[in-house]
Structure formats: structure tokens, C-alpha cells
Coordinates of C-alpha atoms in Angstrom, one line a residue:
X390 CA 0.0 0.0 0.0
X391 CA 0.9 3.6 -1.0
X392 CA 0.0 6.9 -0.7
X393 CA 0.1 9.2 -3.3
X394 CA 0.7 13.0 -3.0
X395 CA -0.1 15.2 -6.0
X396 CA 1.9 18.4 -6.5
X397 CA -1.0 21.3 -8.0
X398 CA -0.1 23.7 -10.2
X399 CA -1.6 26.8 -10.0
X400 CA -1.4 30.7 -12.0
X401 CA -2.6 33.6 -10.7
X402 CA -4.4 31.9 -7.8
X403 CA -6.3 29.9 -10.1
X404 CA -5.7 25.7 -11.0
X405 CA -5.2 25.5 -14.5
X406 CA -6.4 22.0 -16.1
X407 CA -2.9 20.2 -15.6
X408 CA -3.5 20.5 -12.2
X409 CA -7.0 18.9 -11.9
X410 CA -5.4 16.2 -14.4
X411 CA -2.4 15.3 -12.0
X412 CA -5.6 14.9 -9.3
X413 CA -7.1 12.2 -11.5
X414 CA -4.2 10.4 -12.3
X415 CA -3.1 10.8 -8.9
X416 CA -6.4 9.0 -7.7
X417 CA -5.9 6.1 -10.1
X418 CA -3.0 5.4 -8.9
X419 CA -3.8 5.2 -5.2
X420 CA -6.7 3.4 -6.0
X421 CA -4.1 0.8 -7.4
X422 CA -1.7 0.6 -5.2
X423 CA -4.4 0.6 -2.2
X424 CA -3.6 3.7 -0.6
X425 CA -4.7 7.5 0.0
X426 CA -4.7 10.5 -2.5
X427 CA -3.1 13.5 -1.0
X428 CA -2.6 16.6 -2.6
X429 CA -0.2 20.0 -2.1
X430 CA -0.6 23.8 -2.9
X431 CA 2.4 25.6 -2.6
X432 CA 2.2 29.4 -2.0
X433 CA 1.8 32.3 -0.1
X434 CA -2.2 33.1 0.5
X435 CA -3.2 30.0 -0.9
X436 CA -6.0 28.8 2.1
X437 CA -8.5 29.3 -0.5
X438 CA -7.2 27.4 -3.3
X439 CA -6.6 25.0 -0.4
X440 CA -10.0 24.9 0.2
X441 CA -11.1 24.5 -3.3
X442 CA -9.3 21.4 -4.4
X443 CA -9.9 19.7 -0.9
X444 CA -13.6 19.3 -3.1
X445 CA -12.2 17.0 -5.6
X446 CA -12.0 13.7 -3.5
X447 CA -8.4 13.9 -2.2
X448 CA -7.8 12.6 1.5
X449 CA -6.3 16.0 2.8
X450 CA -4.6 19.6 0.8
X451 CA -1.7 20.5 2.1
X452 CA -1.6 24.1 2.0
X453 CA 2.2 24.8 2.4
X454 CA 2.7 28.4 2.8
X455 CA 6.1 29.9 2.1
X456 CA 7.1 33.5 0.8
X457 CA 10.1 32.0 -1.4
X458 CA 6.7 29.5 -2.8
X459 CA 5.1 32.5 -4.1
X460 CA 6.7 32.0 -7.7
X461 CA 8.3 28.6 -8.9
X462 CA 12.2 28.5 -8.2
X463 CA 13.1 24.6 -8.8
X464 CA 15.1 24.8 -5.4
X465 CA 12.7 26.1 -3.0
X466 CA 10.5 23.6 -4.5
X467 CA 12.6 20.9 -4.9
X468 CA 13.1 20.4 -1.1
X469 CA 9.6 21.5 0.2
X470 CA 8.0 18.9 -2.0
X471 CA 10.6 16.4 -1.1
X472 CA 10.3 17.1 2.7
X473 CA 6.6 17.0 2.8
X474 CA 6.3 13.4 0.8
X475 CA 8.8 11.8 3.6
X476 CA 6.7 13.7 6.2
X477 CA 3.6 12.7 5.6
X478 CA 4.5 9.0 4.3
X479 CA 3.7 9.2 0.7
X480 CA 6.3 7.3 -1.3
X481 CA 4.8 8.0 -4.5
X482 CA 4.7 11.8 -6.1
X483 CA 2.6 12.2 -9.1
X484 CA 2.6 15.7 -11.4
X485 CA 1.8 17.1 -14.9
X486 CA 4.5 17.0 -17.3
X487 CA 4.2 20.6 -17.5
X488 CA 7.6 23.0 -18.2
X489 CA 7.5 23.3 -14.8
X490 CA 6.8 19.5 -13.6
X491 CA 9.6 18.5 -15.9
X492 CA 12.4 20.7 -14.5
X493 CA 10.6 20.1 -11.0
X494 CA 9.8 16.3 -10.6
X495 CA 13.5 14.6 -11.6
X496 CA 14.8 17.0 -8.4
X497 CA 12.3 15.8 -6.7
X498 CA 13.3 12.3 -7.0
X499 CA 16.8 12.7 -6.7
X500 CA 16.2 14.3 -3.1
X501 CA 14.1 10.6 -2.4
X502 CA 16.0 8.8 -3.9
X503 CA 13.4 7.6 -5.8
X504 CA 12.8 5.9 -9.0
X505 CA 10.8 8.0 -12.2
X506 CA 8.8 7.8 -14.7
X507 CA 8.1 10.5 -17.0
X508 CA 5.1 11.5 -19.3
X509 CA 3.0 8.5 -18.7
X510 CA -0.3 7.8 -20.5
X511 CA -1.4 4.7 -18.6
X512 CA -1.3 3.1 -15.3
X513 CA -2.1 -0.4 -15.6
X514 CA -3.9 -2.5 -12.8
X515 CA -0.4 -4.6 -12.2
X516 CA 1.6 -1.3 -11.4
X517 CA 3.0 -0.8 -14.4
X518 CA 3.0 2.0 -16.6
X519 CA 2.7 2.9 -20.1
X520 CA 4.5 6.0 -21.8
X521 CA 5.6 6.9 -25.6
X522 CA 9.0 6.3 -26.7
X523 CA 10.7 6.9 -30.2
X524 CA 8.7 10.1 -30.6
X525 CA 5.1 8.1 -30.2
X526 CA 6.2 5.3 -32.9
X527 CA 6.3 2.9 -29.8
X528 CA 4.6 2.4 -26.3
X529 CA 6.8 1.4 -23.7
X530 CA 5.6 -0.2 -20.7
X531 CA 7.5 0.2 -17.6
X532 CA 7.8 -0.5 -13.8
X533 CA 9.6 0.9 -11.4
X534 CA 11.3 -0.8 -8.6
X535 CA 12.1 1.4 -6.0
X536 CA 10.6 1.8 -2.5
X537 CA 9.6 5.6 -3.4
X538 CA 8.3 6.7 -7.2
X539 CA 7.9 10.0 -9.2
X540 CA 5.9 10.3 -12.1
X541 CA 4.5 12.4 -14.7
X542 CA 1.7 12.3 -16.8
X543 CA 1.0 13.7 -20.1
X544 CA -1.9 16.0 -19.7
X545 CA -4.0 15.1 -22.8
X546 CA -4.0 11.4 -21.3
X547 CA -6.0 11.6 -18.1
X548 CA -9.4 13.3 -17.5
X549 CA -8.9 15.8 -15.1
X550 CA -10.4 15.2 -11.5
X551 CA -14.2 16.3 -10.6
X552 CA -15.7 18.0 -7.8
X553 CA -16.8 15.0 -5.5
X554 CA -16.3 14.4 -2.1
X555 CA -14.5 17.7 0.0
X556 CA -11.6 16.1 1.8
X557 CA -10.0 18.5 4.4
X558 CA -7.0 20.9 4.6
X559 CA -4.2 21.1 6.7
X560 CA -1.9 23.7 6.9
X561 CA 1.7 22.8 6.6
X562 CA 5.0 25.0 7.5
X563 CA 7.3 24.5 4.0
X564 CA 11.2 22.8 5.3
X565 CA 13.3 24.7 3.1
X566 CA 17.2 25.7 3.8
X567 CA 17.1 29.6 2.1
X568 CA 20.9 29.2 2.7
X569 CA 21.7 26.2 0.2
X570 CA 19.0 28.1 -1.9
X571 CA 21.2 28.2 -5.9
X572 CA 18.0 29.9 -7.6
X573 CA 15.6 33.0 -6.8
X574 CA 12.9 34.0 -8.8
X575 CA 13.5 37.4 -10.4
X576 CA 10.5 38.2 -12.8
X577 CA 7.9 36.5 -14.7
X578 CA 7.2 37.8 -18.4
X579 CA 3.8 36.3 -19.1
X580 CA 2.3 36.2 -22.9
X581 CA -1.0 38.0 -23.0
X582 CA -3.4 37.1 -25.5
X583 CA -7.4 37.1 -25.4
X584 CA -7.3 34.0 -26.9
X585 CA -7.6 30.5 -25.4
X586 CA -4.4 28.8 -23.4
X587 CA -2.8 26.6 -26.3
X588 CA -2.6 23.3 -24.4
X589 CA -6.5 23.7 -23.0
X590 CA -8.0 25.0 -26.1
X591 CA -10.9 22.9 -27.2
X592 CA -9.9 23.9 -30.9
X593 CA -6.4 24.5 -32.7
X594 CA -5.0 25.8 -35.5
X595 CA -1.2 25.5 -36.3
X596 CA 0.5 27.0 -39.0
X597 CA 4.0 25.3 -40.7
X598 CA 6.8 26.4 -43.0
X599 CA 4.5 26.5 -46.0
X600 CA 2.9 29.7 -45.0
X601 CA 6.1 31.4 -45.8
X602 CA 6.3 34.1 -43.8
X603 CA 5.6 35.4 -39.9
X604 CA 3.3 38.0 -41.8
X605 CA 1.7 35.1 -43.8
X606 CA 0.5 33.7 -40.0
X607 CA -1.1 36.9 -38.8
X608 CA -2.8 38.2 -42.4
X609 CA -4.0 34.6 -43.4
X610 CA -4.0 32.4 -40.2
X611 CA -4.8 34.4 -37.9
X612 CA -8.4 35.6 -39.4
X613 CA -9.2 31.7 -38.8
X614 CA -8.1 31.5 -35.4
X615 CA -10.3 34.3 -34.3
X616 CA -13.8 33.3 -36.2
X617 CA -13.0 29.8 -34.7
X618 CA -12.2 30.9 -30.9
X619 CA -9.2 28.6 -31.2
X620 CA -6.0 28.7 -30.0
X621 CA -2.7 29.3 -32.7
X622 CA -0.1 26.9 -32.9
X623 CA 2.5 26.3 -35.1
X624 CA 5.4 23.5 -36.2
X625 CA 8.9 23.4 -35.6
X626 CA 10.0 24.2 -39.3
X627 CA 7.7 27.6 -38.4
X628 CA 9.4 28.1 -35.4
X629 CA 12.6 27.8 -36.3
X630 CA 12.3 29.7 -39.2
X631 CA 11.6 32.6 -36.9
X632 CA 7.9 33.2 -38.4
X633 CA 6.6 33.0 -34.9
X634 CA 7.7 32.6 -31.1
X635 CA 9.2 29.2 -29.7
X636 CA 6.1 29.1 -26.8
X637 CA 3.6 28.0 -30.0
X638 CA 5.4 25.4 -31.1
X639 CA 3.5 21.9 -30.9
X640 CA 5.0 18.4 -31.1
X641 CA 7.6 16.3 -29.3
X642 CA 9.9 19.3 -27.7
X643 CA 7.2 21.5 -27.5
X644 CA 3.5 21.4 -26.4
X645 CA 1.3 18.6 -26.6
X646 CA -2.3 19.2 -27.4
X647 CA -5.1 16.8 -27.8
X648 CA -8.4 19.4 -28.5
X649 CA -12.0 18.5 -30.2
X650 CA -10.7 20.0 -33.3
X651 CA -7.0 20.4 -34.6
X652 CA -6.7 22.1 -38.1
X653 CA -3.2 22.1 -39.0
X654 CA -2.5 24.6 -42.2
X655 CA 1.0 24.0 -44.7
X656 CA 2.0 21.1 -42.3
X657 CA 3.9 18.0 -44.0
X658 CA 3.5 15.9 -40.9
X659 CA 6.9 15.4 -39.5
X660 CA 7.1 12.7 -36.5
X661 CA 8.3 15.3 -34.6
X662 CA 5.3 17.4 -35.0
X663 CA 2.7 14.6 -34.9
X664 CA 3.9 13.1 -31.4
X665 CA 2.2 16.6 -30.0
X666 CA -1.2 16.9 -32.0
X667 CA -2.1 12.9 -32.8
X668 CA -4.4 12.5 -29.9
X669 CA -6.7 15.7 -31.0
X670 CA -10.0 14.6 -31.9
X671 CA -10.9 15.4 -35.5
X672 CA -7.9 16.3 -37.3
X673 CA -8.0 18.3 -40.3
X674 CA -5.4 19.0 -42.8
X675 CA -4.8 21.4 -45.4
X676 CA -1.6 21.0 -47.7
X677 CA -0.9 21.5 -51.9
X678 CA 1.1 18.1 -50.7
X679 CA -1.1 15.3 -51.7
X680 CA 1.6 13.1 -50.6
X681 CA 2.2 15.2 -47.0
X682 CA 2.6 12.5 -44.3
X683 CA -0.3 14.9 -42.2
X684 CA -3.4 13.0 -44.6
X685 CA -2.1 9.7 -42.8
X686 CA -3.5 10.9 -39.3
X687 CA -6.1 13.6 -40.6
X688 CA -9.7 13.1 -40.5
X689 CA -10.6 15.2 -43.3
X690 CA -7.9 16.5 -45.7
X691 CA -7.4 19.1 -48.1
X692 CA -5.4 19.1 -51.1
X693 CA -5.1 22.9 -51.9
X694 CA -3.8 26.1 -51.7
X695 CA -3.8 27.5 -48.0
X696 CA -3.6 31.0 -49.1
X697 CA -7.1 30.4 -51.1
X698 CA -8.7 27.9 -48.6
X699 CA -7.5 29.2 -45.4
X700 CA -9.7 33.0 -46.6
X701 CA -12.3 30.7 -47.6
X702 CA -12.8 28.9 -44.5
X703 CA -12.5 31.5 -42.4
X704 CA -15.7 33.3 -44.3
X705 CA -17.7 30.5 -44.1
X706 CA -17.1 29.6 -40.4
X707 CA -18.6 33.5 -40.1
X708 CA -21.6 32.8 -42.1
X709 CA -22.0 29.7 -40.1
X710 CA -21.9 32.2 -36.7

């Protein structure tokens, strides 16, 4: 028996959907291994966000107040999360494999000692679990052998938790040595946009290298985006190419996405790319490339020219509205 304790992310006082995923996973798992779901909010003024994911069947929130917890710092983080899991006797930590669950987790199990597993899709009834290797080409299914265990899960994999049963909250004092402290948060330069957060968007569109040009993504893809309410996204080719920032990249070292609705525009389909959008939903495809590897995993596709169909599209999702 094992009790699992769920690190929550949070923004701006409010849980985004990774952290109400690493809830549900985190529940599976105890329910596997027999034991208790705990969770933990890191923070300063966080009693009320305590509060409000103590309603989504875990045991107890651990409301673990700290000034240096206000902001991530890997450090700081590192060693509360590490202290409070031998504390309260939970051997396994479960989190999002979220930018900041993957630079947070693998400290987290080298302060326990502890095996990991990272960017799981499946935990099996034996204990084992399942996670993509070779860029999604191949499942691997692992276990780990260690007393204590870390793992992440891949956000599109698991439903997020539900509001059930309210557990209760206990307020925790954070065990961190500010004097072995290597990192301090400085600032945090956050991307505004009214549109919808890429990787909890219920619709996508991405743009690739065959739209030519940054300007090509804001006068003909962008138009789309907006009449659809979707989030932008774009390949690697686009991103490298400098046509738009690094944060909208999609695939296997950037985000992975898995929305209702994934239109991706002058996209050949790379591996690379398709090991972050393959799990959407409907998957549409639009590419002069009859032969683009994108038709193979696209529910409707589109052999054309993006710079007519994309304007045509775009006016008929507004007649539609």
C-alpha cells in the first residue's frame, strides 16, 4: 500500500487543467496501489485554493505556505515537496508533465532517492506503466522498482479530476534551507493574449513552414483562429524559421495538445510534430502536398492552396456564426 501526493499547479491563484489532471491520475493510482490520495498547494495566501481542491476527492490539501513558494524557483520547491512526501508517508509523487513538472519532478526524485517515470499515459492495474518512446512510434511499458516513485503524466492522457467528495485541509509550515538556496525567482514575463491557453484550447489551429512568412500567419491564419475561438499553434519548421515565437510550437519538444478540433494549415506531418497533436480529436489537414505524411492521421484533408482555402474557411465559419 501507497500513498500518493499530488503536487498542483496553480497561475494567478487559479488551477489550471494540468493541475486537476495530476488529481485524476493521482487517484488512479492510489486506488491501485491501495492507498490515500493527498494533494499539495504551494504558495503564499493560498487557504482558499486550499480549500477548493480539498472538493475533488483527495484525503487532505496541504496548504504549504512559504514566501520563497510564491513563484516557482526549482530549489525552493525541490526540497519543500521532497520534505513533505517523507513527512507525511507518501512514497509516491505524481505531477503534470508541465515546463514546470519537468524541470521540478526529476529533483524531486533525486532528493528521495526515488525511481521516475516521466510523461505516462497509462497506469495499468499490475503497477505498471505505459508511456511513448521513439517520438510516439512505440509504447513502452515500464515499472519501477524502488521503494519511493515520481511520475508524470501527459496531460491530454487523463481526464482531469471532478468536484466529488470535500476532503479536508491542513496547513503545513514549507522545510526549506534559504541558505543552500542556488536559484531566486527574479520576474515573470507572461504572454497575454485574449485567446484561449494553447494546451486547454478545445480547438487548434497551427500553422507550418509552408505559410512562408511570420506575416503570412497573422494576415491569413490568424483571421481563422479568431472566427473559430481557437487557439494558434504552429510547427517546428515555423518556429525555427523565426515566423513566430518558440512558446507556440506543438509536437515532441514542444506542447502537446489533444483538442476537439486540430486544423493544421501548410504542415507535411513530420514525426516530430505529430507526437504533440495525434491525440486531437478530429484532425484536419490542409496542404498542396497530396503526398504530406499529415493525410495519414487527418480526418478530413485538403489538397489545396492554403492562401485560397484558409480566406475561404475563415468566411464560411462567419456565415455559419
Amino acid at each position: 500500500m501507497s500513498n500518493v501526493l499530488v503536487f498542483a499547479e496553480h497561475l494567478h491563484k487559479k488551477f489550471s487543467k494540468n493541475a486537476l489532471v495530476a488529481v485524476g491520475a493521482g487517484q488512479a493510482i492510489a486506488a491501485q496501489s491501495g492507498g490515500e490520495c493527498y494533494a499539495a498547494v504551494f504558495g503564499a495566501g493560498i487557504e482558499d485554493l486550499a480549500k477548493e481542491l480539498s472538493e475533488y476527492g483527495v484525503k487532505t490539501v496541504f496548504a504549504v505556505e512559504h514566501a520563497t513558494l510564491e513563484h516557482y524557483a526549482p530549489d525552493a520547491h525541490a526540497q519543500a515537496l521532497s520534505a513533505l512526501a517523507e513527512d507525511k508517508g507518501c512514497d509516491i509523487v505524481v505531477g503534470t508533465a508541465s515546463s514546470i513538472g519537468k524541470d521540478l519532478l526529476p529533483r524531486v526524485a533525486v532528493r528521495l532517492g526515488a525511481g521516475m517515470a516521466s510523461d505516462i499515459t497509462a497506469a495499468n492495474d499490475d503497477g505498471t506503466l505505459e508511456r511513448p518512446t521513439y517520438a510516439g512510434n512505440a509504447m513502452a511499458t515500464i515499472s519501477i522498482e524502488t521503494p519511493r516513485k515520481v511520475i508524470s503524466v501527459r496531460a491530454t492522457a487523463f481526464e482531469p479530476a471532478t468536484k466529488s467528495s470535500a476532503g479536508t485541509v491542513e496547513k503545513v509550515d514549507a522545510k526549506i534551507d534559504e541558505a543552500a538556496l542556488k536559484t531566486k525567482f527574479v520576474s515573470f514575463d507572461e504572454t497575454k493574449s485574449d485567446r484561449p491557453s494553447l494546451t486547454e484550447a478545445r480547438r487548434v489551429v497551427s500553422g507550418g513552414r509552408g505559410l512562408k512568412n511570420g506575416e503570412n500567419f497573422k494576415t491569413v491564419l490568424e483571421p481563422l483562429v479568431d472566427a473559430l475561438g481557437a487557439a494558434m499553434g504552429a510547427s517546428r519548421a515555423a518556429v525555427d524559421a523565426g515566423f513566430v515565437p518558440n512558446d507556440l510550437q506543438i509536437g515532441q519538444t514542444g506542447k502537446v495538445v489533444a483538442p476537439e478540433l486540430y486544423i493544421a494549415v501548410g504542415i507535411s506531418g513530420a514525426i516530430q510534430h505529430l507526437a504533440g497533436m495525434k491525440d486531437s480529436k478530429v484532425i484536419v489537414a490542409i496542404n498542396k502536398d497530396e503526398e504530406a505524411p499529415i493525410f495519414q492521421v487527418s480526418d478530413y484533408g485538403l489538397v489545396a492552396d492554403l492562401f485560397k482555402a484558409v480566406p475561404e474557411m475563415k468566411e464560411a465559419v462567419e456565415k455559419l456564426k
